[in-house]
Coordinates of C-alpha atoms in Angstrom, one line a residue:
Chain A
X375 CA 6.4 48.9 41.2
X376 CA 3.5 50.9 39.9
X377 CA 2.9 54.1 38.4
X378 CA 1.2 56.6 36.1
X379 CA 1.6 58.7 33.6
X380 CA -0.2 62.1 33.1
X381 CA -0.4 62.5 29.2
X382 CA -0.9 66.2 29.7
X383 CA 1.6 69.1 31.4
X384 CA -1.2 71.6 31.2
X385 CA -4.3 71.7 30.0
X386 CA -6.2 75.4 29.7
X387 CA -10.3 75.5 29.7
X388 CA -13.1 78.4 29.5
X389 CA -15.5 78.5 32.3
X390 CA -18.5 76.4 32.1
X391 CA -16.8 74.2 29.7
X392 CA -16.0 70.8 30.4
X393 CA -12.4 69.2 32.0
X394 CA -10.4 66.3 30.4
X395 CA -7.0 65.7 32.5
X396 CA -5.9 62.1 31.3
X397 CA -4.1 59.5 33.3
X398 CA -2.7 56.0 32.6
X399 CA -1.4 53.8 35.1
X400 CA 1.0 50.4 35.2
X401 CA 0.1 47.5 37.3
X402 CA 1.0 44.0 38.1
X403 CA -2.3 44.0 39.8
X404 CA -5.4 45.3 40.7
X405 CA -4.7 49.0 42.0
X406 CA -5.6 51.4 43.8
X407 CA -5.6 54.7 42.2
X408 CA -6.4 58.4 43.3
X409 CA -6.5 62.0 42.3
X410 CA -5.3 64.8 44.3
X411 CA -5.4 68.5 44.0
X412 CA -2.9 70.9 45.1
X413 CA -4.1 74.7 45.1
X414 CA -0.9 77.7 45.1
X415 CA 0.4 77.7 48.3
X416 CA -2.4 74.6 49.9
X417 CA -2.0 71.2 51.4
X418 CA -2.8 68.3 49.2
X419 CA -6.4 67.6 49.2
X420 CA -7.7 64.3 47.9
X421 CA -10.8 64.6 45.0
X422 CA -11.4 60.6 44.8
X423 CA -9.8 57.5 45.2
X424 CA -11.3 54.2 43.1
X425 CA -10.3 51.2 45.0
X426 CA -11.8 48.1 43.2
X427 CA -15.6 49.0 43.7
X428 CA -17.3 50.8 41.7
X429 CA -15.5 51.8 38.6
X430 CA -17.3 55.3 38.0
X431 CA -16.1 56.7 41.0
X432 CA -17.2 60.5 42.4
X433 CA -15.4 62.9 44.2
X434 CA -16.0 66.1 45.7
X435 CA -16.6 69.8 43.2
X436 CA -18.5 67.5 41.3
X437 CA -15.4 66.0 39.6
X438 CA -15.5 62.3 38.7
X439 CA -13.2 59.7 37.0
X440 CA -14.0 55.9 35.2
X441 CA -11.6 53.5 36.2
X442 CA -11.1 51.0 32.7
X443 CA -8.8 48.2 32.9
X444 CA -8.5 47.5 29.1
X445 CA -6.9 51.0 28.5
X446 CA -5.1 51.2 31.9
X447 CA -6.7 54.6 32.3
X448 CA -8.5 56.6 35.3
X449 CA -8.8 60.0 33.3
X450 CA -10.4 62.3 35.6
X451 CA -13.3 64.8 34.6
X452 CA -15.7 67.4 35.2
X453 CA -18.8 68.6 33.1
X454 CA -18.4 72.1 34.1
X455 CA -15.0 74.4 34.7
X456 CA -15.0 76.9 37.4
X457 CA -12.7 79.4 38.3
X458 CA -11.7 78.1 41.7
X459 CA -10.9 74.7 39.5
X460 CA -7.5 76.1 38.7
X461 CA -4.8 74.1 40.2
X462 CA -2.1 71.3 40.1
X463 CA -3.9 68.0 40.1
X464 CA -2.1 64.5 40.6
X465 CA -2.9 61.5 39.6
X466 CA -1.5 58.4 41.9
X467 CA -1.3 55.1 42.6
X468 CA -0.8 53.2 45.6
X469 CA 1.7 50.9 46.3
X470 CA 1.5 48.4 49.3
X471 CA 4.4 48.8 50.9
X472 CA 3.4 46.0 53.8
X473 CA 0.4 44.8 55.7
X474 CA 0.3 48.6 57.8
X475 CA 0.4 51.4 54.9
X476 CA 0.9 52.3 51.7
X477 CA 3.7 54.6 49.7
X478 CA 1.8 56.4 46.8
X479 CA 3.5 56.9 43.4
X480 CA 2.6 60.6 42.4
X481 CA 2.3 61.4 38.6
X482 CA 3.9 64.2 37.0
X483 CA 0.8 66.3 37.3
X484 CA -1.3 68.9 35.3
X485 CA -1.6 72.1 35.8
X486 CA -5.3 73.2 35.0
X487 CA -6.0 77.0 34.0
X488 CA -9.5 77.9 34.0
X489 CA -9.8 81.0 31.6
X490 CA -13.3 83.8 31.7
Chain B
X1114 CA -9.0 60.5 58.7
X1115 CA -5.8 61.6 60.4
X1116 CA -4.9 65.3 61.1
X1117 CA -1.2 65.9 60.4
X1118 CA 0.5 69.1 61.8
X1119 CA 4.1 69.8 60.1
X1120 CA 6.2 72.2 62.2
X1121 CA 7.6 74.3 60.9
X1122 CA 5.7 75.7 57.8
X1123 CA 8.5 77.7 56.3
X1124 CA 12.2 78.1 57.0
X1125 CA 15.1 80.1 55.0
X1126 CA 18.5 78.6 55.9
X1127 CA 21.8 78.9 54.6
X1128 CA 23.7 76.5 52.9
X1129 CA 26.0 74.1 55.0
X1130 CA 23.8 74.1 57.8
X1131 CA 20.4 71.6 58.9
X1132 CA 16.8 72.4 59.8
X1133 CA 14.5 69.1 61.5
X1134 CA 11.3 69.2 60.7
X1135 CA 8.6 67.6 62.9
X1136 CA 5.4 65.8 62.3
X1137 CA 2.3 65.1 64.6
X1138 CA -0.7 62.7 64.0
X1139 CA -3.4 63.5 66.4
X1140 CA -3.8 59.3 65.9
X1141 CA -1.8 56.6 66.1
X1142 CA 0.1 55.1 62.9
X1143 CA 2.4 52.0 62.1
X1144 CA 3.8 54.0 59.1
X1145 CA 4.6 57.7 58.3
X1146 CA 6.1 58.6 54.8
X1147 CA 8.2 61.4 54.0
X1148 CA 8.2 62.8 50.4
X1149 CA 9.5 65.9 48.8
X1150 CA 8.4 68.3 46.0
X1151 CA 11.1 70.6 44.1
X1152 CA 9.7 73.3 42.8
X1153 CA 7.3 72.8 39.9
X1154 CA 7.7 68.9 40.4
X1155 CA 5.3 66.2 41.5
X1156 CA 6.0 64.5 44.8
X1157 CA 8.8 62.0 45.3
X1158 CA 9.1 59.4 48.3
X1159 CA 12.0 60.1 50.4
X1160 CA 11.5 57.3 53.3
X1161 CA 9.1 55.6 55.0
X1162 CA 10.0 55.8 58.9
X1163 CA 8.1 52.6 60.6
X1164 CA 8.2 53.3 64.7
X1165 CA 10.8 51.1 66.8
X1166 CA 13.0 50.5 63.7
X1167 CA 15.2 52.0 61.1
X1168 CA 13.9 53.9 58.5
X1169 CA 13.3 52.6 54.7
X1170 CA 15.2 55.2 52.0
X1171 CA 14.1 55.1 48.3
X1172 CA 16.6 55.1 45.8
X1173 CA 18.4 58.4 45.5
X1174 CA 17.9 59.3 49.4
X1175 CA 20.6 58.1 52.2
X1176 CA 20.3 57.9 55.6
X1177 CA 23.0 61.0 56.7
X1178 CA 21.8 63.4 54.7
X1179 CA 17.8 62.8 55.4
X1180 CA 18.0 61.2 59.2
X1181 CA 14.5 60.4 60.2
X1182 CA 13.1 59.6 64.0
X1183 CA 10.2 57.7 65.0
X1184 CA 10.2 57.7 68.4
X1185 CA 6.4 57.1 69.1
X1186 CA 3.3 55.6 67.2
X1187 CA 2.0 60.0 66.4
X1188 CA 5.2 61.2 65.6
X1189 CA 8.1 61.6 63.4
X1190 CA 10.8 64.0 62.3
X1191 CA 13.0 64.2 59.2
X1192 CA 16.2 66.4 59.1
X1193 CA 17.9 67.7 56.4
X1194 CA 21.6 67.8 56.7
X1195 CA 24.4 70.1 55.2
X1196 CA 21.8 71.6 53.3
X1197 CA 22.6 73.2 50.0
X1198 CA 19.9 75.5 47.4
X1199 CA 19.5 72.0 45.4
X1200 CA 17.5 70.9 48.8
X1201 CA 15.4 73.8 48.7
X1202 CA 11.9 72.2 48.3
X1203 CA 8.6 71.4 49.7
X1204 CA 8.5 68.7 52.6
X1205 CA 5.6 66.8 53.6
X1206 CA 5.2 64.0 55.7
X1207 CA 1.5 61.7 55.3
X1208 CA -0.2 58.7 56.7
X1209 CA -2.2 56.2 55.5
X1210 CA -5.1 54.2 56.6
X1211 CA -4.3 50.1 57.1
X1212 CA -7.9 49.2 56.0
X1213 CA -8.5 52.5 53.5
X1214 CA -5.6 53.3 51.5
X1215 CA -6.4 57.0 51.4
X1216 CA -3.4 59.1 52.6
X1217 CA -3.2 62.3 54.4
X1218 CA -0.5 65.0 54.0
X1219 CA 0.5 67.5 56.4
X1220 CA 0.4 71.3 54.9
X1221 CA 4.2 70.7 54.2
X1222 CA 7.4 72.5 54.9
X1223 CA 8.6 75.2 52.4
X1224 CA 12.5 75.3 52.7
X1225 CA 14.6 77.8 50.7
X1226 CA 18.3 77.4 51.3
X1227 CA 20.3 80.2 50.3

């Protein structure tokens, strides 16, 4: 089976400074591999998903992550913190569970604190 | 995409007894997955409940104390039996695409067993 590993619990940021939240994964193959972001109290809401296109993949509040198979990674950033960024964010990969869906194997997660 | 309604959103139940929860898909899906988040946890796959046969458990998870249904192609239910304050925990219940492997959650169920 596949999964990933978030390297950090929490990770705490000013505003307007950038956002590092690290994520490596483990594959027998090519994967599929997502981020999600979970606000107090919110659904899960899905930032970006890299599924063996482009490996620089974008995602919505201008976050972004690099898919790079030699370091097994899919680190997800942001140039710029905002307030509103604070949140539980997941890193995940998908594993096919049969030829009509998918199970996803859900990281640890980080909790993100955006400080004034 | 697929919209997911979880019903209910909330519940406080004492210990002993069971709460079904129920989930709708306003499309039609082969698969639905049930996972669970304790608090301050990530999410953890309960079963995957494929429609006109049994359900699939994941290690850890048994068939009489999580039954699920799958009645039809948009909807499923998971119950939680004999429930006890180690079961109190978020619920959700998500879909995913056959040709896109993006999954959708419901809003979940927050159950606190007391």
């Amino acid at each position: 089976a596949q999964s990933v590993t978030q390297l950090d619990s929490h990770v705490s940021v000013s505003e307007g400074t950038p956002v590092l939240l690290r994520c490596n994964y483990s594959s027998s193959y090519s994967p599929s591999l997502f981020w999600y972001v979970q606000h107090p109290n919110k659904g899960l809401q899905l930032l970006l998903k890299y599924t063996s296109a482009a490996t620089l993949v974008k995602g919505i509040n201008g976050f972004e992550a690099e898919f790079k198979k030699s370091e097994t990674s899919f680190h997800l950033t942001k140039p710029s913190a905002h307030m509103s960024d604070a949140a539980e964010y997941f890193c995940v990969v998908s594993d096919r569970y049969s030829n009509s869906g998918y199970a996803l194997n859900f990281g640890k997660g980080t909790s993100l604190l955006v400080t004034p | 995409s697929a919209v997911i309604s979880q019903k209910p959103s909330r519940d406080i139940c004492q210990r002993g007894t069971s709460l079904t929860i129920q989930c709708q898909v306003d499309s039609q899906v082969t698969m639905m997955f049930w996972y669970r988040q304790q608090p301050g946890q990530s999410l953890t796959l309960i079963a995957t409940a494929n429609q006109g046969s049994e359900a699939t458990y994941e290690s850890g998870f048994v068939i009489d104390k999580f039954p699920i249904s799958r009645p039809n192609l948009t909807f499923s239910t998971l119950t939680v039996s004999n429930m006890s304050p180690e079961d109190s925990s978020i619920y959700l219940c998500s879909v995913t695409g056959t040709s896109d492997t993006e999954a959708f959650f419901g809003q979940g169920t927050r159950l606190t067993v007391v």
